[in-house]
């Protein structure tokens, strides 16, 4: 079973609008972390935001916020006031911890295109 | 501040050839990872290491070997390259299991003909 599911292969949003990128996850662990990374066309992986499973408040970083709904096992990324530079691939990832092992599992990504 | 450095950035191999990708980090991180990225499949974990001298298999380990002889270096080896190993390879590191983000290298594009 997929541990991280991103159901939107591609999304379009107009500049200055808000957009939500969906992510659902599957784990039986109580302690885990959820991440979002951005990958522009240049290829590097850029960390955006992190949410721990015990964090009661949704994480925010500037224009990025993570809509964490634990019961639904969803961790959607909200980008407010989209900019042309936000056009990129976005990956949701989950960190599970088993003993001393810690692995980050990625979803298949959503390609966001910001239009004028 | 170098962060995570991968070498080489690009490489073309013939089927059956061997090569090693080097990942070096200068952040004194304990955890290091090798991922491969293929179109439509996101990043998949090949092998990882939780400290010097330790390695473990990830999701897609077949055809690859790794070594972590020094804390700052994590090597990924292909003993006999196959066209299915054509991919972009990313190395990443983190301080520990409970800390935040992974720090990624810039990626290495490998083509196997």
mmCIF file of C-alpha atoms in Angstrom:
data_model
loop_
_atom_site.group_PDB
_atom_site.id
_atom_site.type_symbol
_atom_site.label_atom_id
_atom_site.label_comp_id
_atom_site.label_asym_id
_atom_site.label_seq_id
_atom_site.Cartn_x
_atom_site.Cartn_y
_atom_site.Cartn_z
ATOM 1 C CA UNK A 1 0.000 0.000 0.000
ATOM 2 C CA UNK A 2 1.170 3.493 -0.761
ATOM 3 C CA UNK A 3 2.379 5.269 2.328
ATOM 4 C CA UNK A 4 2.115 8.719 0.792
ATOM 5 C CA UNK A 5 -0.523 9.519 -1.804
ATOM 6 C CA UNK A 6 -0.635 12.661 -3.879
ATOM 7 C CA UNK A 7 -3.661 12.389 -6.134
ATOM 8 C CA UNK A 8 -3.085 15.536 -8.186
ATOM 9 C CA UNK A 9 -0.462 14.967 -10.880
ATOM 10 C CA UNK A 10 -0.819 18.560 -12.014
ATOM 11 C CA UNK A 11 -2.436 21.768 -10.808
ATOM 12 C CA UNK A 12 -2.894 25.234 -12.239
ATOM 13 C CA UNK A 13 -3.364 28.389 -10.203
ATOM 14 C CA UNK A 14 -3.512 32.043 -11.115
ATOM 15 C CA UNK A 15 -0.948 34.381 -9.722
ATOM 16 C CA UNK A 16 -1.933 35.848 -6.331
ATOM 17 C CA UNK A 17 -4.493 33.108 -5.714
ATOM 18 C CA UNK A 18 -4.219 30.444 -3.031
ATOM 19 C CA UNK A 19 -3.806 26.770 -3.897
ATOM 20 C CA UNK A 20 -4.048 23.548 -1.916
ATOM 21 C CA UNK A 21 -1.952 20.517 -2.772
ATOM 22 C CA UNK A 22 -3.326 17.287 -1.372
ATOM 23 C CA UNK A 23 -1.440 14.638 0.538
ATOM 24 C CA UNK A 24 -2.708 11.627 2.441
ATOM 25 C CA UNK A 25 -0.556 9.205 4.347
ATOM 26 C CA UNK A 26 -0.750 5.781 5.850
ATOM 27 C CA UNK A 27 1.015 4.752 9.028
ATOM 28 C CA UNK A 28 0.301 2.846 12.209
ATOM 29 C CA UNK A 29 2.972 4.731 14.136
ATOM 30 C CA UNK A 30 2.030 7.297 16.746
ATOM 31 C CA UNK A 31 5.156 9.347 16.199
ATOM 32 C CA UNK A 32 5.926 10.512 12.703
ATOM 33 C CA UNK A 33 6.719 13.632 10.761
ATOM 34 C CA UNK A 34 5.320 15.107 7.595
ATOM 35 C CA UNK A 35 7.259 17.242 5.163
ATOM 36 C CA UNK A 36 6.781 19.162 1.980
ATOM 37 C CA UNK A 37 9.564 19.735 -0.501
ATOM 38 C CA UNK A 38 9.661 21.852 -3.628
ATOM 39 C CA UNK A 39 11.608 20.842 -6.711
ATOM 40 C CA UNK A 40 11.960 23.597 -9.336
ATOM 41 C CA UNK A 41 12.993 22.832 -12.879
ATOM 42 C CA UNK A 42 16.624 23.243 -11.861
ATOM 43 C CA UNK A 43 16.252 19.974 -9.938
ATOM 44 C CA UNK A 44 17.249 20.732 -6.369
ATOM 45 C CA UNK A 45 15.062 19.676 -3.444
ATOM 46 C CA UNK A 46 13.998 22.609 -1.287
ATOM 47 C CA UNK A 47 12.522 22.010 2.163
ATOM 48 C CA UNK A 48 9.337 23.989 2.730
ATOM 49 C CA UNK A 49 7.577 22.944 5.898
ATOM 50 C CA UNK A 50 7.429 20.284 8.608
ATOM 51 C CA UNK A 51 4.639 18.983 10.847
ATOM 52 C CA UNK A 52 5.197 16.580 13.711
ATOM 53 C CA UNK A 53 2.450 14.129 14.558
ATOM 54 C CA UNK A 54 2.169 15.509 18.081
ATOM 55 C CA UNK A 55 2.097 19.142 17.019
ATOM 56 C CA UNK A 56 -1.297 20.531 17.902
ATOM 57 C CA UNK A 57 -1.102 23.568 15.703
ATOM 58 C CA UNK A 58 -0.754 23.548 11.945
ATOM 59 C CA UNK A 59 2.722 24.464 10.788
ATOM 60 C CA UNK A 60 3.235 27.717 8.912
ATOM 61 C CA UNK A 61 6.263 29.123 7.101
ATOM 62 C CA UNK A 62 5.639 32.410 5.385
ATOM 63 C CA UNK A 63 3.196 31.796 2.527
ATOM 64 C CA UNK A 64 3.176 28.054 3.200
ATOM 65 C CA UNK A 65 0.925 26.351 5.689
ATOM 66 C CA UNK A 66 0.249 22.716 6.331
ATOM 67 C CA UNK A 67 -3.364 21.731 6.911
ATOM 68 C CA UNK A 68 -2.860 18.741 9.209
ATOM 69 C CA UNK A 69 -5.900 16.569 9.839
ATOM 70 C CA UNK A 70 -4.649 13.648 11.863
ATOM 71 C CA UNK A 71 -7.872 11.653 11.976
ATOM 72 C CA UNK A 72 -8.168 11.841 8.196
ATOM 73 C CA UNK A 73 -4.422 11.216 7.787
ATOM 74 C CA UNK A 74 -4.052 14.175 5.522
ATOM 75 C CA UNK A 75 -1.355 16.833 5.360
ATOM 76 C CA UNK A 76 -2.287 19.266 2.626
ATOM 77 C CA UNK A 77 0.015 22.103 1.641
ATOM 78 C CA UNK A 78 -1.596 25.512 1.230
ATOM 79 C CA UNK A 79 0.279 28.168 -0.698
ATOM 80 C CA UNK A 80 -1.193 31.613 -0.314
ATOM 81 C CA UNK A 81 -0.746 34.454 -2.803
ATOM 82 C CA UNK A 82 0.871 32.278 -5.476
ATOM 83 C CA UNK A 83 3.834 33.667 -7.366
ATOM 84 C CA UNK A 84 5.265 32.687 -10.744
ATOM 85 C CA UNK A 85 8.300 31.345 -8.929
ATOM 86 C CA UNK A 86 6.098 28.800 -7.177
ATOM 87 C CA UNK A 87 5.829 26.818 -10.404
ATOM 88 C CA UNK A 88 7.534 23.538 -9.569
ATOM 89 C CA UNK A 89 7.041 19.947 -8.489
ATOM 90 C CA UNK A 90 5.898 19.546 -4.913
ATOM 91 C CA UNK A 91 6.517 16.413 -2.913
ATOM 92 C CA UNK A 92 4.875 15.315 0.301
ATOM 93 C CA UNK A 93 6.937 13.007 2.498
ATOM 94 C CA UNK A 94 6.566 11.144 5.763
ATOM 95 C CA UNK A 95 9.239 10.229 8.248
ATOM 96 C CA UNK A 96 8.692 7.067 10.227
ATOM 97 C CA UNK A 97 10.946 6.017 13.020
ATOM 98 C CA UNK A 98 11.610 2.379 13.858
ATOM 99 C CA UNK A 99 14.251 1.966 16.536
ATOM 100 C CA UNK A 100 17.235 3.933 15.366
ATOM 101 C CA UNK A 101 16.128 3.843 11.760
ATOM 102 C CA UNK A 102 14.488 6.863 10.287
ATOM 103 C CA UNK A 103 13.274 6.861 6.727
ATOM 104 C CA UNK A 104 11.576 9.471 4.641
ATOM 105 C CA UNK A 105 9.033 8.146 2.144
ATOM 106 C CA UNK A 106 7.958 10.411 -0.690
ATOM 107 C CA UNK A 107 4.795 10.728 -2.706
ATOM 108 C CA UNK A 108 4.830 10.886 -6.485
ATOM 109 C CA UNK A 109 4.507 14.641 -6.533
ATOM 110 C CA UNK A 110 2.227 17.355 -7.884
ATOM 111 C CA UNK A 111 3.352 19.682 -10.628
ATOM 112 C CA UNK A 112 2.097 23.198 -9.940
ATOM 113 C CA UNK A 113 1.903 25.760 -12.704
ATOM 114 C CA UNK A 114 1.254 29.369 -11.742
ATOM 115 C CA UNK A 115 -0.279 31.423 -14.528
ATOM 116 C CA UNK A 116 -0.678 35.159 -15.065
ATOM 117 C CA UNK B 1 28.858 26.354 3.456
ATOM 118 C CA UNK B 2 28.952 23.293 1.186
ATOM 119 C CA UNK B 3 26.172 21.247 2.853
ATOM 120 C CA UNK B 4 25.714 18.033 0.867
ATOM 121 C CA UNK B 5 27.902 17.572 -2.189
ATOM 122 C CA UNK B 6 27.495 14.853 -4.801
ATOM 123 C CA UNK B 7 30.035 13.825 -7.393
ATOM 124 C CA UNK B 8 29.830 13.384 -10.287
ATOM 125 C CA UNK B 9 26.867 15.513 -11.396
ATOM 126 C CA UNK B 10 26.499 13.688 -14.706
ATOM 127 C CA UNK B 11 27.707 10.341 -15.975
ATOM 128 C CA UNK B 12 27.037 8.126 -18.972
ATOM 129 C CA UNK B 13 27.786 4.436 -18.624
ATOM 130 C CA UNK B 14 27.567 1.425 -20.855
ATOM 131 C CA UNK B 15 25.644 -1.617 -19.684
ATOM 132 C CA UNK B 16 27.848 -3.734 -17.444
ATOM 133 C CA UNK B 17 30.214 -0.963 -16.405
ATOM 134 C CA UNK B 18 30.691 -0.076 -12.772
ATOM 135 C CA UNK B 19 30.817 3.269 -11.036
ATOM 136 C CA UNK B 20 30.629 4.931 -7.652
ATOM 137 C CA UNK B 21 28.701 8.021 -6.639
ATOM 138 C CA UNK B 22 30.183 9.967 -3.771
ATOM 139 C CA UNK B 23 28.179 11.941 -1.260
ATOM 140 C CA UNK B 24 29.935 14.196 1.217
ATOM 141 C CA UNK B 25 28.355 16.285 3.971
ATOM 142 C CA UNK B 26 30.024 18.806 6.232
ATOM 143 C CA UNK B 27 27.250 19.164 8.816
ATOM 144 C CA UNK B 28 28.331 16.312 11.094
ATOM 145 C CA UNK B 29 25.071 14.502 10.368
ATOM 146 C CA UNK B 30 24.620 10.937 11.552
ATOM 147 C CA UNK B 31 22.018 9.884 9.002
ATOM 148 C CA UNK B 32 22.657 9.689 5.290
ATOM 149 C CA UNK B 33 20.448 8.445 2.461
ATOM 150 C CA UNK B 34 20.553 7.612 -1.217
ATOM 151 C CA UNK B 35 17.392 8.113 -3.282
ATOM 152 C CA UNK B 36 16.634 7.691 -6.941
ATOM 153 C CA UNK B 37 14.107 9.797 -8.796
ATOM 154 C CA UNK B 38 12.290 8.546 -11.852
ATOM 155 C CA UNK B 39 9.488 10.287 -13.768
ATOM 156 C CA UNK B 40 6.103 9.751 -12.162
ATOM 157 C CA UNK B 41 7.531 7.807 -9.236
ATOM 158 C CA UNK B 42 8.805 10.434 -6.851
ATOM 159 C CA UNK B 43 11.891 9.651 -4.826
ATOM 160 C CA UNK B 44 12.537 6.088 -3.740
ATOM 161 C CA UNK B 45 14.972 5.125 -1.016
ATOM 162 C CA UNK B 46 17.822 2.881 -2.136
ATOM 163 C CA UNK B 47 19.990 2.546 0.967
ATOM 164 C CA UNK B 48 20.576 4.550 4.086
ATOM 165 C CA UNK B 49 22.982 4.777 6.998
ATOM 166 C CA UNK B 50 22.368 5.688 10.622
ATOM 167 C CA UNK B 51 26.031 6.215 11.430
ATOM 168 C CA UNK B 52 29.602 5.525 10.467
ATOM 169 C CA UNK B 53 30.110 1.883 9.583
ATOM 170 C CA UNK B 54 26.392 1.094 9.303
ATOM 171 C CA UNK B 55 24.182 0.672 6.258
ATOM 172 C CA UNK B 56 20.667 -0.595 5.654
ATOM 173 C CA UNK B 57 18.466 -1.387 2.689
ATOM 174 C CA UNK B 58 15.697 0.873 1.578
ATOM 175 C CA UNK B 59 12.838 0.336 -0.816
ATOM 176 C CA UNK B 60 14.816 -0.417 -4.007
ATOM 177 C CA UNK B 61 18.273 -1.752 -3.015
ATOM 178 C CA UNK B 62 18.831 -4.349 -5.740
ATOM 179 C CA UNK B 63 21.793 -3.658 -8.003
ATOM 180 C CA UNK B 64 23.371 -1.165 -5.611
ATOM 181 C CA UNK B 65 25.880 -1.336 -2.797
ATOM 182 C CA UNK B 66 26.835 1.320 -0.285
ATOM 183 C CA UNK B 67 29.548 2.049 2.221
ATOM 184 C CA UNK B 68 29.941 4.525 5.077
ATOM 185 C CA UNK B 69 33.564 4.234 6.115
ATOM 186 C CA UNK B 70 33.714 7.842 7.265
ATOM 187 C CA UNK B 71 30.916 9.761 8.925
ATOM 188 C CA UNK B 72 30.961 12.500 6.333
ATOM 189 C CA UNK B 73 30.912 10.251 3.268
ATOM 190 C CA UNK B 74 28.312 7.865 1.868
ATOM 191 C CA UNK B 75 29.200 6.001 -1.308
ATOM 192 C CA UNK B 76 26.741 4.416 -3.724
ATOM 193 C CA UNK B 77 28.131 1.758 -6.038
ATOM 194 C CA UNK B 78 26.787 0.153 -9.170
ATOM 195 C CA UNK B 79 28.764 -3.027 -9.849
ATOM 196 C CA UNK B 80 27.219 -3.838 -13.223
ATOM 197 C CA UNK B 81 25.091 -1.003 -14.532
ATOM 198 C CA UNK B 82 21.804 -1.726 -16.290
ATOM 199 C CA UNK B 83 19.592 0.591 -18.386
ATOM 200 C CA UNK B 84 16.963 0.350 -15.614
ATOM 201 C CA UNK B 85 19.375 2.247 -13.386
ATOM 202 C CA UNK B 86 19.158 5.319 -15.582
ATOM 203 C CA UNK B 87 17.884 7.881 -13.116
ATOM 204 C CA UNK B 88 18.645 10.959 -11.091
ATOM 205 C CA UNK B 89 20.263 10.065 -7.789
ATOM 206 C CA UNK B 90 19.952 12.216 -4.710
ATOM 207 C CA UNK B 91 21.948 12.003 -1.545
ATOM 208 C CA UNK B 92 20.542 13.463 1.649
ATOM 209 C CA UNK B 93 21.552 13.772 5.276
ATOM 210 C CA UNK B 94 20.001 14.607 8.615
ATOM 211 C CA UNK B 95 21.253 15.016 12.145
ATOM 212 C CA UNK B 96 19.113 12.303 13.656
ATOM 213 C CA UNK B 97 15.815 10.470 13.493
ATOM 214 C CA UNK B 98 13.790 12.964 15.472
ATOM 215 C CA UNK B 99 14.991 16.154 13.904
ATOM 216 C CA UNK B 100 13.442 17.957 11.007
ATOM 217 C CA UNK B 101 14.358 18.130 7.428
ATOM 218 C CA UNK B 102 16.658 16.178 5.197
ATOM 219 C CA UNK B 103 19.309 18.215 3.469
ATOM 220 C CA UNK B 104 19.701 17.197 -0.157
ATOM 221 C CA UNK B 105 22.545 17.281 -2.586
ATOM 222 C CA UNK B 106 21.995 18.698 -6.063
ATOM 223 C CA UNK B 107 21.505 15.319 -7.666
ATOM 224 C CA UNK B 108 23.522 13.169 -10.048
ATOM 225 C CA UNK B 109 22.113 12.278 -13.438
ATOM 226 C CA UNK B 110 23.170 8.817 -14.554
ATOM 227 C CA UNK B 111 22.454 7.399 -17.990
ATOM 228 C CA UNK B 112 23.130 3.751 -18.757
ATOM 229 C CA UNK B 113 23.199 2.894 -22.448
#
